[in-house]
Tab-separated table of C-alpha atoms in Angstrom:
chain	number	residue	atom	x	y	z
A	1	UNK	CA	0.000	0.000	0.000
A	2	UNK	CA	1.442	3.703	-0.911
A	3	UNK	CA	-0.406	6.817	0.517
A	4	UNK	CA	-0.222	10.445	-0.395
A	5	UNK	CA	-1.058	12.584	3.080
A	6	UNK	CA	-2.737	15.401	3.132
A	7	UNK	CA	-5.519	16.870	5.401
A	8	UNK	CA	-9.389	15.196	6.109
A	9	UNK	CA	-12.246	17.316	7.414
A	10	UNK	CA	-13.463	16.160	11.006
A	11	UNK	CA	-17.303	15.644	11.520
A	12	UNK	CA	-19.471	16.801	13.980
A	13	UNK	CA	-20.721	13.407	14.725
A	14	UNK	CA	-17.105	11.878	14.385
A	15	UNK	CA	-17.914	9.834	11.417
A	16	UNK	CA	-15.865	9.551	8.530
A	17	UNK	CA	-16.098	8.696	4.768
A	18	UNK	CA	-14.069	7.171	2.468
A	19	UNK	CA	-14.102	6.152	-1.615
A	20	UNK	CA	-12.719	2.570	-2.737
A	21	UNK	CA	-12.010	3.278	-6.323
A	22	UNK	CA	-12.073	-0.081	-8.215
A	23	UNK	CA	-12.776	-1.331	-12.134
A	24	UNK	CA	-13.500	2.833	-13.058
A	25	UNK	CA	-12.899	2.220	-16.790
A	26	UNK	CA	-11.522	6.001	-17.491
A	27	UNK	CA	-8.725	7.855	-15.813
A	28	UNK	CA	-11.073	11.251	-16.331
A	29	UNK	CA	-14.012	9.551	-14.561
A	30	UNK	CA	-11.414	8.601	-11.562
A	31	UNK	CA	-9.799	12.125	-11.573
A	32	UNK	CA	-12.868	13.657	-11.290
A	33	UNK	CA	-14.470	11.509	-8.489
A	34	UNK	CA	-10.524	12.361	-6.744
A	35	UNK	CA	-11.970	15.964	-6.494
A	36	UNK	CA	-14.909	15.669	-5.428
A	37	UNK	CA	-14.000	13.277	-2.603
A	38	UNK	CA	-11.828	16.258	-2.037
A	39	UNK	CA	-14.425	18.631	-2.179
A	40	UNK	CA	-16.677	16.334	0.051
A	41	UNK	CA	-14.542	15.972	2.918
A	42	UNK	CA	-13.831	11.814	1.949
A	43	UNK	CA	-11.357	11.320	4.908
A	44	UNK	CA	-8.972	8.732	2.522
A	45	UNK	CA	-9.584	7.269	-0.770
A	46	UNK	CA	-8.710	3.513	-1.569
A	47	UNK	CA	-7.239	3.068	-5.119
A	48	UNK	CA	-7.891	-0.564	-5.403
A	49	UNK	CA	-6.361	-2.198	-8.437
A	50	UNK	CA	-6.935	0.194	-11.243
A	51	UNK	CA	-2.669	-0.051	-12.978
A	52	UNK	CA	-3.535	2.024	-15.443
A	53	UNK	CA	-4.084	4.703	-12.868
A	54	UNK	CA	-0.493	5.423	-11.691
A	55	UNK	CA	-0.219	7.251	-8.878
A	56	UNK	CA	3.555	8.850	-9.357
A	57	UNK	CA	2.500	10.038	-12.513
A	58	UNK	CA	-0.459	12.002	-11.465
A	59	UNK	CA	1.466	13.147	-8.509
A	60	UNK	CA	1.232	17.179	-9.054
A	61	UNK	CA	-2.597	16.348	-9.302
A	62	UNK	CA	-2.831	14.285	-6.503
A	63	UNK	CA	-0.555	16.346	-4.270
A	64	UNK	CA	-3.511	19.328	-4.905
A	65	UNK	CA	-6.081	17.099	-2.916
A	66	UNK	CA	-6.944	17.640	0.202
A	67	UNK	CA	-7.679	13.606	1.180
A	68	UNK	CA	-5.227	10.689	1.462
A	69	UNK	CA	-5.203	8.449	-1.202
A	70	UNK	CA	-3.912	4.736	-0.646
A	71	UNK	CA	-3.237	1.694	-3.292
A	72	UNK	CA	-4.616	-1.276	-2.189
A	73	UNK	CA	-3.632	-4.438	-4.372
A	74	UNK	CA	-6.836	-6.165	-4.140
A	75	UNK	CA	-10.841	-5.873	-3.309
A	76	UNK	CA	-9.932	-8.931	-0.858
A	77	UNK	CA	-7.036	-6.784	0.879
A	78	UNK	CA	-9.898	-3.647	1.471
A	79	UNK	CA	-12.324	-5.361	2.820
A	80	UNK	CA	-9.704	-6.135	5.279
A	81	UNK	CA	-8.216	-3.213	5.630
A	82	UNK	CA	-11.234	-1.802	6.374
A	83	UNK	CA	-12.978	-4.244	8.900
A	84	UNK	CA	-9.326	-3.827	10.644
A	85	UNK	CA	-10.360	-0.099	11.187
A	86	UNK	CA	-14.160	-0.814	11.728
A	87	UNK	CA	-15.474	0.850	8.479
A	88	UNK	CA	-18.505	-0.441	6.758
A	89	UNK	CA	-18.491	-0.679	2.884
A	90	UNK	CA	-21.631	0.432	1.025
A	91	UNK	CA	-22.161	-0.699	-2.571
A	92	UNK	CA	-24.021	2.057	-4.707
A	93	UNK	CA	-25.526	0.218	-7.357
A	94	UNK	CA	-29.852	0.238	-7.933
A	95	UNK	CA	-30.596	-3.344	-7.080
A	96	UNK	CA	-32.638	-5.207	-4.542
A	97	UNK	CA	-32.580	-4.201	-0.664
A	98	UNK	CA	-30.773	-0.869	-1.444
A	99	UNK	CA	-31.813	1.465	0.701
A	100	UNK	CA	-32.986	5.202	-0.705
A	101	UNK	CA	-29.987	7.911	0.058
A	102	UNK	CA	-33.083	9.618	0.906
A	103	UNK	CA	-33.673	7.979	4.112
A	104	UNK	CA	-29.862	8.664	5.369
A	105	UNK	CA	-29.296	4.728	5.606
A	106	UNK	CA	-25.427	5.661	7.033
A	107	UNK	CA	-24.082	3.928	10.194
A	108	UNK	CA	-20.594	4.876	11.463
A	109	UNK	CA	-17.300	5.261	9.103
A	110	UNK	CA	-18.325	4.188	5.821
A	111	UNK	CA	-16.749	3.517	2.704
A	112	UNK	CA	-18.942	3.639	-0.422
A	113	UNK	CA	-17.780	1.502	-3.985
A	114	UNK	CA	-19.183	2.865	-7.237
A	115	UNK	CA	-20.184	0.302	-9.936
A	116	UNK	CA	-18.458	0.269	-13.061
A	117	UNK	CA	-19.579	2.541	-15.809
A	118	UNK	CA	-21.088	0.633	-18.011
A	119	UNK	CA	-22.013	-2.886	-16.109
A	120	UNK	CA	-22.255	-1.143	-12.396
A	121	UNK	CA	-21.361	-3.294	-9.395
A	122	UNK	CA	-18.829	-6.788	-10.488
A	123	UNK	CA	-19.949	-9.939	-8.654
A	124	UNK	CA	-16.298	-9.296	-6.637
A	125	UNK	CA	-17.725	-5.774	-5.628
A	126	UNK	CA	-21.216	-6.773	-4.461
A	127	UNK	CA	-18.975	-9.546	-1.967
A	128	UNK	CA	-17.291	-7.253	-0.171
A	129	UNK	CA	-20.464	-4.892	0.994
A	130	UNK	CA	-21.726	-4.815	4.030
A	131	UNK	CA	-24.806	-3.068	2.637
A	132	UNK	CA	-25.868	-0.905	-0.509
A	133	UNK	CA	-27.405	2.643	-1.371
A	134	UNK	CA	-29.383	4.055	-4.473
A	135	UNK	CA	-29.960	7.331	-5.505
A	136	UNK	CA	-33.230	7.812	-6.385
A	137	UNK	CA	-34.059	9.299	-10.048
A	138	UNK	CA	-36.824	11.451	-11.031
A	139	UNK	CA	-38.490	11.495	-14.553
A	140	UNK	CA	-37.979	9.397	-17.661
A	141	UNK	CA	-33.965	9.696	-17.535
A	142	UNK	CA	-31.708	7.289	-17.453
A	143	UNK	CA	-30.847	3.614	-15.859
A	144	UNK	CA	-27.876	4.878	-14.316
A	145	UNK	CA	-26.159	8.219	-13.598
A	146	UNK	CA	-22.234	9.086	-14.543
A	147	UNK	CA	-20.399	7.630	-12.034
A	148	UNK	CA	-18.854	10.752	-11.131
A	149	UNK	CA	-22.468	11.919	-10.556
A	150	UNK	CA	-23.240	9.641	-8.587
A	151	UNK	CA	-20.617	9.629	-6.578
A	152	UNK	CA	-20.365	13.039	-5.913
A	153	UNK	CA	-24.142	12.713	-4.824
A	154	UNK	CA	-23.752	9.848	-2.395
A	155	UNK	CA	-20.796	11.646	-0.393
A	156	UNK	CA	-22.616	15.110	-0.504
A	157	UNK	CA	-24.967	12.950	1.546
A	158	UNK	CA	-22.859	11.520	3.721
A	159	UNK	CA	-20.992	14.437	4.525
A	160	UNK	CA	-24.337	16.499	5.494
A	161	UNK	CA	-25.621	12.905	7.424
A	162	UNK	CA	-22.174	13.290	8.938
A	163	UNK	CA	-21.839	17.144	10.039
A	164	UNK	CA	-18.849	17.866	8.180
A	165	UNK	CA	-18.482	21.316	8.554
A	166	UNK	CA	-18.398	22.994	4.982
A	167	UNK	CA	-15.413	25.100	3.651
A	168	UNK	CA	-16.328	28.737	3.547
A	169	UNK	CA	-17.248	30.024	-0.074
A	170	UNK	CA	-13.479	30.643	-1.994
A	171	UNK	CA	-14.445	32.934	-5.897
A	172	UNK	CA	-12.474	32.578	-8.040
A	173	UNK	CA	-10.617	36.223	-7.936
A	174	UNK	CA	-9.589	35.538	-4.466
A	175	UNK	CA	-8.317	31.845	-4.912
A	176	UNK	CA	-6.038	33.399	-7.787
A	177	UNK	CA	-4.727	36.122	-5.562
A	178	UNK	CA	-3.633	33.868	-3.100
């Protein structure tokens, strides 16, 4: 396992979140989901697998984040390393006994797995849940939303389930004259 430290937001109910990113079929799709756990205060991000994502080489990106991220070899080696540190893992993926985002179904530190693009959740995914989420959808639409979407969505609701305090508003002009 590698990490990259930098700085987590704290919650008011102690909870944390974290992001297992695993069979994401495009590096833009997992770059983008790296911000917004940034954005969302995701307390550590698990890279699991995913070779074609190289760490070193998106270092100056990486380094810009303001979560942990950690390479993890295998789903098999998350799970532990999570049930080692007491963190559930919630599958979000529309299928039966998913409970509605809706309904704030969160319990404790929780880490939340996005399906794969195209097929959603692998059969290897689904084994190492303790539980799943969906978001609901509204209209005619879609099956699915991106998976940045989504995921952006799920730990939006987490963090405001959570408490995490959010970051003052930052425009543009003074974020460039700093």
């Amino acid at each position: 396992m590698t990490d990259a430290n930098n700085g987590s937001t704290a919650s008011s109910t102690g909870y944390k979140s974290y992001l297992i990113v695993n069979n994401v079929q495009k590096n833009k799709n997992i770059k983008n989901m790296l911000i917004s756990a940034s954005s969302f205060g995701i307390s550590e991000v698990f890279v699991v697998g995913q070779k074609k994502f190289d760490l070193d080489e998106h270092r100056v990106f990486l380094d810009k984040l303001r979560c942990p991220i950690t390479r993890i070899a295998s789903l098999k080696e998350c799970r532990a390393y999570c049930q080692e540190r007491q963190i559930r893992i919630i599958g979000v993926e529309i299928m039966e006994g998913a409970q509605n985002i809706l309904d704030a179904p969160f319990q404790g530190d929780t880490a939340f797995i996005m399906g794969n693009e195209g097929s959603g959740m692998n059969a290897a995914q689904v084994a190492i849940c303790d539980g799943f989420v969906y978001i609901p959808q509204y209209g005619g639409g879609t099956a699915s939303l991106n998976v940045t979407v989504a995921a952006s969505i799920i730990m939006q609701s987490f963090a405001l389930w959570a408490g995490i305090p959010a970051n003052p508003p930052v425009s543009q002009s003074t974020e460039a004259a700093s």
